[in-house]
CSV table of C-alpha atoms in Angstrom, one decimal:
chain,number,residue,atom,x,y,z
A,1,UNK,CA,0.0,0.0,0.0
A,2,UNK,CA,1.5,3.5,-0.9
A,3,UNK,CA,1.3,6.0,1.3
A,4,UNK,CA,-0.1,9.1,0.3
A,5,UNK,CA,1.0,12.7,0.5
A,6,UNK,CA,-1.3,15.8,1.7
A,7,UNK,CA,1.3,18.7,2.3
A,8,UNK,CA,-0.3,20.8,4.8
A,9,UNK,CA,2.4,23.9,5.4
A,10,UNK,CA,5.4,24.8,4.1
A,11,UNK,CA,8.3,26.8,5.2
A,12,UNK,CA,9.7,28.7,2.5
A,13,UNK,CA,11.1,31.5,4.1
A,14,UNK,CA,13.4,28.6,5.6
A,15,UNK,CA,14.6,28.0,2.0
A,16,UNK,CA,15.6,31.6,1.8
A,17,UNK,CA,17.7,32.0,5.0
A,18,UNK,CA,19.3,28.7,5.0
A,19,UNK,CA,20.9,26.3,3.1
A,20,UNK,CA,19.6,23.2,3.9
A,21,UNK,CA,22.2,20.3,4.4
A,22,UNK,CA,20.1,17.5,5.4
A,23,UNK,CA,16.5,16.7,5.7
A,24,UNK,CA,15.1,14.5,8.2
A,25,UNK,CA,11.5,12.7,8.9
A,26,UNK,CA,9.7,12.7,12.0
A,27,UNK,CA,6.4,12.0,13.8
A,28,UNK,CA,4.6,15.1,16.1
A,29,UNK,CA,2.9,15.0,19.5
A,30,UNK,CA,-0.3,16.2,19.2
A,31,UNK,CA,-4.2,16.5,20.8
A,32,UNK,CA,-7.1,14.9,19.1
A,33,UNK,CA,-8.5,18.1,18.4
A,34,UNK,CA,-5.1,19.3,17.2
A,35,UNK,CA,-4.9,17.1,14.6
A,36,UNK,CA,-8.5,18.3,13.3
A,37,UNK,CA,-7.0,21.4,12.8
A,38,UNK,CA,-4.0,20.2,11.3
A,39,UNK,CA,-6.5,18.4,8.8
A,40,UNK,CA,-8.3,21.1,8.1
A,41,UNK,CA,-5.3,23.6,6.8
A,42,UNK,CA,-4.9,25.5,10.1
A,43,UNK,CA,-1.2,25.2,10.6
A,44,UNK,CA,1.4,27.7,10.1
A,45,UNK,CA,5.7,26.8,10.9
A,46,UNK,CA,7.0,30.1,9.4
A,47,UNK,CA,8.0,31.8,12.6
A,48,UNK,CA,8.7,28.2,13.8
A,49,UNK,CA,12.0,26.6,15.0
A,50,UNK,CA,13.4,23.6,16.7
A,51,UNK,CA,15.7,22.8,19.8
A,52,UNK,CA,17.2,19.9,21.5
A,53,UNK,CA,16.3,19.7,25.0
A,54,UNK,CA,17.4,16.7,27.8
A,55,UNK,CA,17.4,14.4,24.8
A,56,UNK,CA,14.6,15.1,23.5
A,57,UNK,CA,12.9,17.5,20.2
A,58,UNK,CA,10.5,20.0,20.6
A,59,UNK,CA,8.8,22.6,18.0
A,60,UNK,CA,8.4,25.9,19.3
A,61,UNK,CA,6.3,28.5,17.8
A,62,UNK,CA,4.5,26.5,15.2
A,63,UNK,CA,1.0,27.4,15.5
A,64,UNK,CA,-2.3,25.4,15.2
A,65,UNK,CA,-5.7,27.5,15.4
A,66,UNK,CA,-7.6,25.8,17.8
A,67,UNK,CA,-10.8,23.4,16.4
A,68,UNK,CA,-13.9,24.9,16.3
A,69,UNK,CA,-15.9,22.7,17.3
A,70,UNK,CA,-13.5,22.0,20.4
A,71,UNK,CA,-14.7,23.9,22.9
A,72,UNK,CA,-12.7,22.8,26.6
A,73,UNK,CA,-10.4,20.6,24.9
A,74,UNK,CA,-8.5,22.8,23.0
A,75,UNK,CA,-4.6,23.3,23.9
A,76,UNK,CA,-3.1,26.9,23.3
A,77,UNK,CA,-2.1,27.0,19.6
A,78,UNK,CA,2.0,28.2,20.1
A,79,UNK,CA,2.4,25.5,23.0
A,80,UNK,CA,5.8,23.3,22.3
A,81,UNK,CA,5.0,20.2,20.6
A,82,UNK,CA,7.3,17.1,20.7
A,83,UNK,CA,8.6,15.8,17.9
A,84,UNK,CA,9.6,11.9,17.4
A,85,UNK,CA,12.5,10.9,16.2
A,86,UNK,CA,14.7,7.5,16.8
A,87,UNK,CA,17.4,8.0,19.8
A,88,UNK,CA,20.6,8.0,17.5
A,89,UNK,CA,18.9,10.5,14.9
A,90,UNK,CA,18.9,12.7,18.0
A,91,UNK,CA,22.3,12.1,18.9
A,92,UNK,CA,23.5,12.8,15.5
A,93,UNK,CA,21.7,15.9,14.7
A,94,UNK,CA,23.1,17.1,18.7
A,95,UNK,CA,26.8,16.5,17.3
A,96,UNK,CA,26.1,18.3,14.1
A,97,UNK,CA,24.6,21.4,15.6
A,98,UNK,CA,27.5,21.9,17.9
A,99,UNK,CA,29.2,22.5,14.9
A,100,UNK,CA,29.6,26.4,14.5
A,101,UNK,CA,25.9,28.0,12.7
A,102,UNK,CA,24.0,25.1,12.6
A,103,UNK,CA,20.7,25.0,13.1
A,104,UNK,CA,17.2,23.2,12.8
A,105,UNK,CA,14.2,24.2,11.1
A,106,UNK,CA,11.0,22.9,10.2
A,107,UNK,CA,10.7,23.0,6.8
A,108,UNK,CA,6.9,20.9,6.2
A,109,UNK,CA,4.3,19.6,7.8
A,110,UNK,CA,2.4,16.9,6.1
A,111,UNK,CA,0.2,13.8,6.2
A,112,UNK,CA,1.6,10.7,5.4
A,113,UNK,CA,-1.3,8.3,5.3
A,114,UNK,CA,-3.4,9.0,8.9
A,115,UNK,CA,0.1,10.1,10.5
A,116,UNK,CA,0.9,14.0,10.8
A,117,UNK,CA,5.1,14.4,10.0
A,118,UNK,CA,7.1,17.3,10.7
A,119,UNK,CA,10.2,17.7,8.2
A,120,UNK,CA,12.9,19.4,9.8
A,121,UNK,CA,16.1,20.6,8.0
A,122,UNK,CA,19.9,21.0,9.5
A,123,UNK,CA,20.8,24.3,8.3
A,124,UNK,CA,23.3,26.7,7.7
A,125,UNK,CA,22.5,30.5,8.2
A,126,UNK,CA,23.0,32.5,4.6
A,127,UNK,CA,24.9,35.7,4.0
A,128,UNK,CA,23.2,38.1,3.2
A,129,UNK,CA,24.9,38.3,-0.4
A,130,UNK,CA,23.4,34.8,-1.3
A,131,UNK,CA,20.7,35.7,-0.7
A,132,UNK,CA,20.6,38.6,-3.4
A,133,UNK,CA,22.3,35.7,-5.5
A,134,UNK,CA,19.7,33.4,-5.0
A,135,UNK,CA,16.9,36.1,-6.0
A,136,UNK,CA,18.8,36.9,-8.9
A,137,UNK,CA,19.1,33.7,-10.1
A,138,UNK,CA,15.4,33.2,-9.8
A,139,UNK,CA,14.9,36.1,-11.9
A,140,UNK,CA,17.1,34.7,-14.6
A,141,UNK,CA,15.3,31.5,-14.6
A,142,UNK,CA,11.9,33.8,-14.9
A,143,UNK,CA,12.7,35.7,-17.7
A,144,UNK,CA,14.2,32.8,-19.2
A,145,UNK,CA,10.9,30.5,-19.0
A,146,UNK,CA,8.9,33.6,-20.2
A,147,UNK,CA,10.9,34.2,-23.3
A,148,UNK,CA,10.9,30.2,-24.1
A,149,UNK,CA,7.0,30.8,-24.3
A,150,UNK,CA,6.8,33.8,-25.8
A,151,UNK,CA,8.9,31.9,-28.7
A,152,UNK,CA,6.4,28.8,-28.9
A,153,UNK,CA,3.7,31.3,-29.8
């Protein structure tokens, strides 16, 4: 059985402030009525980053609107949510970051079947003159798509 794919927010500010190294999968901790929001859209991870604490992963500031229809059982929506992720990823991704300007960030959030995943990225901060290099390349590739269609007409 494949496992289908329901993206449900994206981070692409991430992809402009960092180039991203390596990508890793894991599982959140979340409320029942958390994951009907989730399902429903109402998730945002742009302000949203991740730490390492007593062995462990957490998500702060990723929020989820609370569910409607959820009256007393809703959790506040910026709470820290626990990510899961085997022992030795953790270990690994601890050694990396105490490398100098390494960091995590969440880059999706996404369904994978019935399961909500969380894909975080280990990343190095950019300069500030990539980043105009990065834009400028986009604008290239732009213009370049534009006059390819312009020239099929």
């Amino acid at each position: 059985m494949k496992d289908s794919i329901k993206l449900v927010a994206n981070n692409k500010k991430a992809y402009h402030d960092y180039f991203i190294d390596e990508k890793f999968e894991c599982g959140i901790e979340l409320f029942g009525t958390e994951v009907k929001s989730v399902r429903m859209g109402k998730c945002s991870i742009k302000e949203a980053f991740v730490r390492i604490e007593k062995g462990e992963v957490y998500v702060f500031g990723m929020h989820v609107n609370p569910y409607e229809k959820g009256n007393i059982f809703n959790k506040d929506p910026l709470r820290p949510k626990k990510l899961l992720m085997h022992r030795w990823e953790i270990h690994k991704l601890e050694g990396k970051i105490r490398e100098k300007g390494l960091a995590l960030v969440p880059l999706q959030v996404y369904f994978k079947g019935s399961l909500v995943k969380v894909e975080i990225g280990l990343a190095r901060g950019k300069k500030l003159y990539d980043k105009r290099a990065d834009i400028a390349k986009k604008d290239q590739k732009r213009e370049v798509e534009r006059d390819y269609k312009e020239k099929l007409r």
